[in-house]
Amino acid sequence: MTTSIARSAHTTSLHNGEIVEESDLGSMRRVTADNLPILKGLSIKRVLLNPGAMRTPHWHANANELTYCVSGTALVSILDDHSSFSTFIVTAGQMFHANSGSLHHIENIGADVAEFVIAFRSERPEDFGFGATLGAFSDAVLGNTYDLPSSDMAKIRRDTTDRKLAARIGDPDIPAAAYFNDPHRFDIEAQAPGLNYVSGNARFARDQFWPILTDMSMYSLRVAESGMREPHWHPVTAEMGYVHYGDA
């Protein structure tokens, strides 16, 4: 028998969260402290990318990002401090991490919808779009930056509107290096469960297994129908949970 679940100040629906973007290319919904006031130092976003679509290059000025790929196949590119560039492929059950201030993009290179659940280390993360940033500067500034005549830049259509989702033109351009291991990526579902019982199991993405992490971690938890996660607490850590399927 299905019973109704009482909601509290601690819970809300991410699927019905605030709409950030919604089009034929996909959708973005989020839950921040504006929708769930109890949040502090954490927030969450769900991104759906249709085949051939991408989350355009952007960065977060005030939050590290921890992303879990629920379904699909995507190419991720990250430009870190000191011009350190990484590009890699993520599939269902894999994760990636982007530092605050790191320019990054996510591109669906598969035939199915790619779904991502993203945690941010801020209750109100700030997004800055690369395209909108370039649109704020004059032809002369951009021409000098690239050592080109300003007239070359005048041919590029641009403005300060942040296009969060965009369509890819043609087939995906996948560098050979994207198939190699990368420290930003972690295959959490390929890990042996750190906790494994008849009633359920848990896999860990934390710094002892994934050194790139600094102030965030993630547990992939499965609880059997007759099981439970026993009462517990984290003395110096806030916890934010997302139920992918089932009721808890």
PDB file of C-alpha atoms in Angstrom:
ATOM      1  CA  MET A   1       0.000   0.000   0.000  1.00  0.00           C
ATOM      2  CA  THR A   2       1.314   3.429  -0.937  1.00  0.00           C
ATOM      3  CA  THR A   3       1.220   5.979   1.842  1.00  0.00           C
ATOM      4  CA  SER A   4       1.660   9.729   1.626  1.00  0.00           C
ATOM      5  CA  ILE A   5       4.967  11.118   2.821  1.00  0.00           C
ATOM      6  CA  ALA A   6       4.886  14.132   5.094  1.00  0.00           C
ATOM      7  CA  ARG A   7       7.272  16.868   3.974  1.00  0.00           C
ATOM      8  CA  SER A   8       9.206  19.061   6.360  1.00  0.00           C
ATOM      9  CA  ALA A   9      11.485  22.081   6.370  1.00  0.00           C
ATOM     10  CA  HIS A  10      14.304  19.665   5.502  1.00  0.00           C
ATOM     11  CA  THR A  11      12.833  18.304   2.252  1.00  0.00           C
ATOM     12  CA  THR A  12      11.740  19.442  -1.190  1.00  0.00           C
ATOM     13  CA  SER A  13      11.528  18.104  -4.754  1.00  0.00           C
ATOM     14  CA  LEU A  14      14.475  18.686  -7.063  1.00  0.00           C
ATOM     15  CA  HIS A  15      12.443  17.517 -10.076  1.00  0.00           C
ATOM     16  CA  ASN A  16       9.981  20.319  -9.314  1.00  0.00           C
ATOM     17  CA  GLY A  17      12.670  22.787  -8.307  1.00  0.00           C
ATOM     18  CA  GLU A  18      13.237  26.298  -9.586  1.00  0.00           C
ATOM     19  CA  ILE A  19      13.536  26.339 -13.379  1.00  0.00           C
ATOM     20  CA  VAL A  20      16.863  27.797 -14.493  1.00  0.00           C
ATOM     21  CA  GLU A  21      16.593  26.781 -18.147  1.00  0.00           C
ATOM     22  CA  GLU A  22      14.099  24.752 -20.155  1.00  0.00           C
ATOM     23  CA  SER A  23      14.084  24.266 -23.932  1.00  0.00           C
ATOM     24  CA  ASP A  24      14.337  21.661 -26.679  1.00  0.00           C
ATOM     25  CA  LEU A  25      18.004  21.300 -25.709  1.00  0.00           C
ATOM     26  CA  GLY A  26      17.293  20.180 -22.150  1.00  0.00           C
ATOM     27  CA  SER A  27      16.557  21.633 -18.759  1.00  0.00           C
ATOM     28  CA  MET A  28      18.133  22.855 -15.539  1.00  0.00           C
ATOM     29  CA  ARG A  29      16.392  22.948 -12.162  1.00  0.00           C
ATOM     30  CA  ARG A  30      17.871  23.837  -8.800  1.00  0.00           C
ATOM     31  CA  VAL A  31      17.226  23.997  -5.086  1.00  0.00           C
ATOM     32  CA  THR A  32      19.029  26.753  -3.195  1.00  0.00           C
ATOM     33  CA  ALA A  33      18.471  28.547   0.083  1.00  0.00           C
ATOM     34  CA  ASP A  34      15.889  30.645  -1.756  1.00  0.00           C
ATOM     35  CA  ASN A  35      13.672  27.539  -2.065  1.00  0.00           C
ATOM     36  CA  LEU A  36      14.881  25.527   0.944  1.00  0.00           C
ATOM     37  CA  PRO A  37      15.965  28.049   3.597  1.00  0.00           C
ATOM     38  CA  ILE A  38      17.574  25.417   5.830  1.00  0.00           C
ATOM     39  CA  LEU A  39      20.423  25.019   3.326  1.00  0.00           C
ATOM     40  CA  LYS A  40      23.763  26.487   4.364  1.00  0.00           C
ATOM     41  CA  GLY A  41      26.966  25.874   2.436  1.00  0.00           C
ATOM     42  CA  LEU A  42      25.246  23.437   0.052  1.00  0.00           C
ATOM     43  CA  SER A  43      22.783  23.457  -2.844  1.00  0.00           C
ATOM     44  CA  ILE A  44      21.799  21.103  -5.650  1.00  0.00           C
ATOM     45  CA  LYS A  45      20.940  21.219  -9.353  1.00  0.00           C
ATOM     46  CA  ARG A  46      19.580  18.718 -11.892  1.00  0.00           C
ATOM     47  CA  VAL A  47      20.682  19.086 -15.514  1.00  0.00           C
ATOM     48  CA  LEU A  48      19.185  17.213 -18.471  1.00  0.00           C
ATOM     49  CA  LEU A  49      21.027  17.447 -21.798  1.00  0.00           C
ATOM     50  CA  ASN A  50      19.339  16.124 -24.906  1.00  0.00           C
ATOM     51  CA  PRO A  51      21.505  14.446 -27.578  1.00  0.00           C
ATOM     52  CA  GLY A  52      23.690  17.018 -29.295  1.00  0.00           C
ATOM     53  CA  ALA A  53      23.285  19.612 -26.533  1.00  0.00           C
ATOM     54  CA  MET A  54      25.839  21.051 -24.139  1.00  0.00           C
ATOM     55  CA  ARG A  55      26.072  23.036 -20.929  1.00  0.00           C
ATOM     56  CA  THR A  56      28.117  25.917 -22.222  1.00  0.00           C
ATOM     57  CA  PRO A  57      31.486  26.896 -20.694  1.00  0.00           C
ATOM     58  CA  HIS A  58      31.000  28.612 -17.341  1.00  0.00           C
ATOM     59  CA  TRP A  59      32.446  28.888 -13.863  1.00  0.00           C
ATOM     60  CA  HIS A  60      31.236  29.311 -10.295  1.00  0.00           C
ATOM     61  CA  ALA A  61      32.839  32.161  -8.397  1.00  0.00           C
ATOM     62  CA  ASN A  62      31.840  31.017  -4.923  1.00  0.00           C
ATOM     63  CA  ALA A  63      31.434  27.235  -4.990  1.00  0.00           C
ATOM     64  CA  ASN A  64      33.209  24.003  -5.753  1.00  0.00           C
ATOM     65  CA  GLU A  65      31.109  21.613  -7.836  1.00  0.00           C
ATOM     66  CA  LEU A  66      30.615  17.851  -7.435  1.00  0.00           C
ATOM     67  CA  THR A  67      28.660  16.195 -10.267  1.00  0.00           C
ATOM     68  CA  TYR A  68      27.169  12.694 -10.521  1.00  0.00           C
ATOM     69  CA  CYS A  69      26.194  11.322 -13.935  1.00  0.00           C
ATOM     70  CA  VAL A  70      22.850   9.537 -13.553  1.00  0.00           C
ATOM     71  CA  SER A  71      22.557   8.503 -17.208  1.00  0.00           C
ATOM     72  CA  GLY A  72      24.062   9.111 -20.623  1.00  0.00           C
ATOM     73  CA  THR A  73      27.549   9.802 -21.948  1.00  0.00           C
ATOM     74  CA  ALA A  74      29.184  13.215 -21.838  1.00  0.00           C
ATOM     75  CA  LEU A  75      32.422  14.981 -22.671  1.00  0.00           C
ATOM     76  CA  VAL A  76      33.644  17.266 -19.888  1.00  0.00           C
ATOM     77  CA  SER A  77      36.330  19.931 -20.263  1.00  0.00           C
ATOM     78  CA  ILE A  78      37.883  21.841 -17.355  1.00  0.00           C
ATOM     79  CA  LEU A  79      40.356  24.727 -17.403  1.00  0.00           C
ATOM     80  CA  ASP A  80      41.938  25.102 -13.962  1.00  0.00           C
ATOM     81  CA  ASP A  81      44.382  27.559 -12.447  1.00  0.00           C
ATOM     82  CA  HIS A  82      47.728  28.009 -14.214  1.00  0.00           C
ATOM     83  CA  SER A  83      46.060  27.147 -17.575  1.00  0.00           C
ATOM     84  CA  SER A  84      45.877  23.450 -16.661  1.00  0.00           C
ATOM     85  CA  PHE A  85      43.398  21.861 -19.101  1.00  0.00           C
ATOM     86  CA  SER A  86      41.633  18.501 -18.748  1.00  0.00           C
ATOM     87  CA  THR A  87      39.077  16.763 -20.938  1.00  0.00           C
ATOM     88  CA  PHE A  88      37.462  13.390 -20.253  1.00  0.00           C
ATOM     89  CA  ILE A  89      34.341  11.301 -20.772  1.00  0.00           C
ATOM     90  CA  VAL A  90      31.855  10.465 -18.031  1.00  0.00           C
ATOM     91  CA  THR A  91      29.149   7.814 -18.134  1.00  0.00           C
ATOM     92  CA  ALA A  92      26.374   6.693 -15.794  1.00  0.00           C
ATOM     93  CA  GLY A  93      27.651   6.105 -12.262  1.00  0.00           C
ATOM     94  CA  GLN A  94      30.736   8.280 -12.666  1.00  0.00           C
ATOM     95  CA  MET A  95      31.442  11.667 -11.085  1.00  0.00           C
ATOM     96  CA  PHE A  96      33.579  14.718 -11.715  1.00  0.00           C
ATOM     97  CA  HIS A  97      34.778  17.665  -9.642  1.00  0.00           C
ATOM     98  CA  ALA A  98      35.316  21.280 -10.698  1.00  0.00           C
ATOM     99  CA  ASN A  99      36.964  23.817  -8.421  1.00  0.00           C
ATOM    100  CA  SER A 100      35.421  27.207  -7.829  1.00  0.00           C
ATOM    101  CA  GLY A 101      36.661  29.487 -10.600  1.00  0.00           C
ATOM    102  CA  SER A 102      37.464  26.649 -13.017  1.00  0.00           C
ATOM    103  CA  LEU A 103      35.994  27.113 -16.493  1.00  0.00           C
ATOM    104  CA  HIS A 104      34.156  23.938 -17.550  1.00  0.00           C
ATOM    105  CA  HIS A 105      31.625  22.568 -20.012  1.00  0.00           C
ATOM    106  CA  ILE A 106      29.483  19.404 -20.248  1.00  0.00           C
ATOM    107  CA  GLU A 107      28.495  18.025 -23.659  1.00  0.00           C
ATOM    108  CA  ASN A 108      26.161  15.141 -24.421  1.00  0.00           C
ATOM    109  CA  ILE A 109      28.003  12.950 -26.934  1.00  0.00           C
ATOM    110  CA  GLY A 110      25.628   9.992 -26.695  1.00  0.00           C
ATOM    111  CA  ALA A 111      22.358   8.999 -28.336  1.00  0.00           C
ATOM    112  CA  ASP A 112      20.269   9.308 -25.160  1.00  0.00           C
ATOM    113  CA  VAL A 113      19.423  12.053 -22.692  1.00  0.00           C
ATOM    114  CA  ALA A 114      22.268  12.726 -20.259  1.00  0.00           C
ATOM    115  CA  GLU A 115      21.201  13.436 -16.676  1.00  0.00           C
ATOM    116  CA  PHE A 116      23.371  14.987 -13.979  1.00  0.00           C
ATOM    117  CA  VAL A 117      22.810  15.761 -10.316  1.00  0.00           C
ATOM    118  CA  ILE A 118      25.177  18.493  -9.161  1.00  0.00           C
ATOM    119  CA  ALA A 119      26.064  19.557  -5.625  1.00  0.00           C
ATOM    120  CA  PHE A 120      27.565  22.983  -4.946  1.00  0.00           C
ATOM    121  CA  ARG A 121      29.522  24.147  -1.901  1.00  0.00           C
ATOM    122  CA  SER A 122      27.319  27.201  -1.475  1.00  0.00           C
ATOM    123  CA  GLU A 123      23.660  27.662  -0.662  1.00  0.00           C
ATOM    124  CA  ARG A 124      23.530  30.267  -3.466  1.00  0.00           C
ATOM    125  CA  PRO A 125      26.127  29.391  -6.123  1.00  0.00           C
ATOM    126  CA  GLU A 126      26.976  32.050  -8.698  1.00  0.00           C
ATOM    127  CA  ASP A 127      27.303  31.188 -12.398  1.00  0.00           C
ATOM    128  CA  PHE A 128      29.351  33.163 -14.901  1.00  0.00           C
ATOM    129  CA  GLY A 129      28.998  32.244 -18.584  1.00  0.00           C
ATOM    130  CA  PHE A 130      32.033  32.392 -20.853  1.00  0.00           C
ATOM    131  CA  GLY A 131      30.012  33.589 -23.842  1.00  0.00           C
ATOM    132  CA  ALA A 132      28.359  36.376 -21.879  1.00  0.00           C
ATOM    133  CA  THR A 133      31.736  37.414 -20.485  1.00  0.00           C
ATOM    134  CA  LEU A 134      33.233  37.810 -23.961  1.00  0.00           C
ATOM    135  CA  GLY A 135      30.135  39.737 -24.990  1.00  0.00           C
ATOM    136  CA  ALA A 136      30.890  42.405 -22.412  1.00  0.00           C
ATOM    137  CA  PHE A 137      34.178  43.445 -24.047  1.00  0.00           C
ATOM    138  CA  SER A 138      34.742  45.615 -27.096  1.00  0.00           C
ATOM    139  CA  ASP A 139      36.088  44.477 -30.460  1.00  0.00           C
ATOM    140  CA  ALA A 140      39.328  46.321 -29.712  1.00  0.00           C
ATOM    141  CA  VAL A 141      39.865  44.602 -26.365  1.00  0.00           C
ATOM    142  CA  LEU A 142      39.222  41.142 -27.803  1.00  0.00           C
ATOM    143  CA  GLY A 143      41.318  41.870 -30.876  1.00  0.00           C
ATOM    144  CA  ASN A 144      44.264  42.919 -28.728  1.00  0.00           C
ATOM    145  CA  THR A 145      43.787  39.838 -26.546  1.00  0.00           C
ATOM    146  CA  TYR A 146      44.050  37.484 -29.527  1.00  0.00           C
ATOM    147  CA  ASP A 147      46.514  39.669 -31.467  1.00  0.00           C
ATOM    148  CA  LEU A 148      43.982  40.137 -34.264  1.00  0.00           C
ATOM    149  CA  PRO A 149      42.434  43.188 -35.927  1.00  0.00           C
ATOM    150  CA  SER A 150      39.353  44.442 -34.107  1.00  0.00           C
ATOM    151  CA  SER A 151      37.454  44.076 -37.383  1.00  0.00           C
ATOM    152  CA  ASP A 152      37.812  40.290 -37.069  1.00  0.00           C
ATOM    153  CA  MET A 153      35.999  40.399 -33.748  1.00  0.00           C
ATOM    154  CA  ALA A 154      33.197  42.554 -35.163  1.00  0.00           C
ATOM    155  CA  LYS A 155      32.128  39.564 -37.263  1.00  0.00           C
ATOM    156  CA  ILE A 156      31.380  37.473 -34.166  1.00  0.00           C
ATOM    157  CA  ARG A 157      27.806  37.743 -32.921  1.00  0.00           C
ATOM    158  CA  ARG A 158      27.820  38.204 -29.177  1.00  0.00           C
ATOM    159  CA  ASP A 159      26.027  39.847 -26.266  1.00  0.00           C
ATOM    160  CA  THR A 160      25.922  39.630 -22.485  1.00  0.00           C
ATOM    161  CA  THR A 161      23.060  37.125 -22.362  1.00  0.00           C
ATOM    162  CA  ASP A 162      24.209  33.871 -20.785  1.00  0.00           C
ATOM    163  CA  ARG A 163      23.271  30.971 -23.089  1.00  0.00           C
ATOM    164  CA  LYS A 164      23.389  28.167 -20.559  1.00  0.00           C
ATOM    165  CA  LEU A 165      22.502  25.452 -23.087  1.00  0.00           C
ATOM    166  CA  ALA A 166      23.597  25.296 -26.717  1.00  0.00           C
ATOM    167  CA  ALA A 167      23.337  22.887 -29.630  1.00  0.00           C
ATOM    168  CA  ARG A 168      26.434  21.257 -31.064  1.00  0.00           C
ATOM    169  CA  ILE A 169      27.004  21.692 -34.787  1.00  0.00           C
ATOM    170  CA  GLY A 170      28.072  18.429 -36.415  1.00  0.00           C
ATOM    171  CA  ASP A 171      29.602  15.395 -34.756  1.00  0.00           C
ATOM    172  CA  PRO A 172      31.314  15.694 -31.364  1.00  0.00           C
ATOM    173  CA  ASP A 173      35.021  16.515 -31.383  1.00  0.00           C
ATOM    174  CA  ILE A 174      36.483  14.073 -28.874  1.00  0.00           C
ATOM    175  CA  PRO A 175      40.224  14.409 -28.173  1.00  0.00           C
ATOM    176  CA  ALA A 176      42.138  11.147 -27.820  1.00  0.00           C
ATOM    177  CA  ALA A 177      43.133  12.188 -24.289  1.00  0.00           C
ATOM    178  CA  ALA A 178      39.478  12.149 -23.230  1.00  0.00           C
ATOM    179  CA  TYR A 179      39.612   8.362 -22.984  1.00  0.00           C
ATOM    180  CA  PHE A 180      42.476   8.387 -20.470  1.00  0.00           C
ATOM    181  CA  ASN A 181      42.194   8.530 -16.685  1.00  0.00           C
ATOM    182  CA  ASP A 182      41.830  11.990 -15.210  1.00  0.00           C
ATOM    183  CA  PRO A 183      42.077  13.164 -11.581  1.00  0.00           C
ATOM    184  CA  HIS A 184      38.843  15.173 -11.938  1.00  0.00           C
ATOM    185  CA  ARG A 185      36.831  12.010 -12.680  1.00  0.00           C
ATOM    186  CA  PHE A 186      35.895   9.253 -10.247  1.00  0.00           C
ATOM    187  CA  ASP A 187      34.032   6.014 -10.992  1.00  0.00           C
ATOM    188  CA  ILE A 188      32.186   5.670  -7.707  1.00  0.00           C
ATOM    189  CA  GLU A 189      29.921   2.811  -8.760  1.00  0.00           C
ATOM    190  CA  ALA A 190      32.970   0.747  -9.768  1.00  0.00           C
ATOM    191  CA  GLN A 191      34.302   0.923  -6.205  1.00  0.00           C
ATOM    192  CA  ALA A 192      33.874  -1.944  -3.778  1.00  0.00           C
ATOM    193  CA  PRO A 193      31.260  -0.987  -1.176  1.00  0.00           C
ATOM    194  CA  GLY A 194      32.828   0.448   1.955  1.00  0.00           C
ATOM    195  CA  LEU A 195      29.767  -0.782   3.820  1.00  0.00           C
ATOM    196  CA  ASN A 196      28.085  -3.946   2.601  1.00  0.00           C
ATOM    197  CA  TYR A 197      25.196  -5.680   4.365  1.00  0.00           C
ATOM    198  CA  VAL A 198      22.125  -7.672   3.452  1.00  0.00           C
ATOM    199  CA  SER A 199      20.101  -4.545   4.198  1.00  0.00           C
ATOM    200  CA  GLY A 200      22.110  -2.331   1.823  1.00  0.00           C
ATOM    201  CA  ASN A 201      25.503  -0.954   0.859  1.00  0.00           C
ATOM    202  CA  ALA A 202      27.414   2.294   0.482  1.00  0.00           C
ATOM    203  CA  ARG A 203      30.216   3.424  -1.822  1.00  0.00           C
ATOM    204  CA  PHE A 204      32.363   6.415  -0.941  1.00  0.00           C
ATOM    205  CA  ALA A 205      33.724   9.338  -2.920  1.00  0.00           C
ATOM    206  CA  ARG A 206      35.959  11.092  -0.406  1.00  0.00           C
ATOM    207  CA  ASP A 207      39.494  12.414  -0.368  1.00  0.00           C
ATOM    208  CA  GLN A 208      41.167   9.197   0.786  1.00  0.00           C
ATOM    209  CA  PHE A 209      40.012   7.611  -2.490  1.00  0.00           C
ATOM    210  CA  TRP A 210      39.729  10.746  -4.647  1.00  0.00           C
ATOM    211  CA  PRO A 211      42.510  13.177  -3.676  1.00  0.00           C
ATOM    212  CA  ILE A 212      41.198  16.129  -5.692  1.00  0.00           C
ATOM    213  CA  LEU A 213      38.364  16.623  -3.200  1.00  0.00           C
ATOM    214  CA  THR A 214      38.835  19.312  -0.551  1.00  0.00           C
ATOM    215  CA  ASP A 215      35.600  20.290   1.201  1.00  0.00           C
ATOM    216  CA  MET A 216      33.018  17.918  -0.303  1.00  0.00           C
ATOM    217  CA  SER A 217      32.366  14.186  -0.492  1.00  0.00           C
ATOM    218  CA  MET A 218      29.596  11.879  -1.663  1.00  0.00           C
ATOM    219  CA  TYR A 219      28.161   8.516  -0.640  1.00  0.00           C
ATOM    220  CA  SER A 220      26.243   6.326  -3.079  1.00  0.00           C
ATOM    221  CA  LEU A 221      23.817   4.570  -0.757  1.00  0.00           C
ATOM    222  CA  ARG A 222      21.427   1.714  -1.484  1.00  0.00           C
ATOM    223  CA  VAL A 223      18.997   0.529   1.160  1.00  0.00           C
ATOM    224  CA  ALA A 224      16.925  -2.633   0.748  1.00  0.00           C
ATOM    225  CA  GLU A 225      13.159  -2.467   1.143  1.00  0.00           C
ATOM    226  CA  SER A 226      13.441  -3.885   4.653  1.00  0.00           C
ATOM    227  CA  GLY A 227      16.587  -1.921   5.564  1.00  0.00           C
ATOM    228  CA  MET A 228      17.484   1.442   7.063  1.00  0.00           C
ATOM    229  CA  ARG A 229      20.453   3.721   7.603  1.00  0.00           C
ATOM    230  CA  GLU A 230      20.772   3.681  11.363  1.00  0.00           C
ATOM    231  CA  PRO A 231      20.591   6.976  13.320  1.00  0.00           C
ATOM    232  CA  HIS A 232      23.881   8.872  13.075  1.00  0.00           C
ATOM    233  CA  TRP A 233      25.365  12.366  12.888  1.00  0.00           C
ATOM    234  CA  HIS A 234      28.338  14.223  11.456  1.00  0.00           C
ATOM    235  CA  PRO A 235      29.906  16.566  14.045  1.00  0.00           C
ATOM    236  CA  VAL A 236      31.484  19.034  11.601  1.00  0.00           C
ATOM    237  CA  THR A 237      29.757  18.201   8.317  1.00  0.00           C
ATOM    238  CA  ALA A 238      26.426  19.170   6.791  1.00  0.00           C
ATOM    239  CA  GLU A 239      24.673  16.485   4.740  1.00  0.00           C
ATOM    240  CA  MET A 240      22.427  16.901   1.704  1.00  0.00           C
ATOM    241  CA  GLY A 241      20.697  13.823   0.278  1.00  0.00           C
ATOM    242  CA  TYR A 242      19.034  13.116  -3.067  1.00  0.00           C
ATOM    243  CA  VAL A 243      16.703  10.128  -3.544  1.00  0.00           C
ATOM    244  CA  HIS A 244      17.073   8.882  -7.113  1.00  0.00           C
ATOM    245  CA  TYR A 245      14.445   6.163  -6.769  1.00  0.00           C
ATOM    246  CA  GLY A 246      12.331   4.698  -4.004  1.00  0.00           C
ATOM    247  CA  ASP A 247      10.940   6.366  -0.879  1.00  0.00           C
ATOM    248  CA  ALA A 248      12.841   7.064   2.312  1.00  0.00           C
TER     249      ALA A 248
END
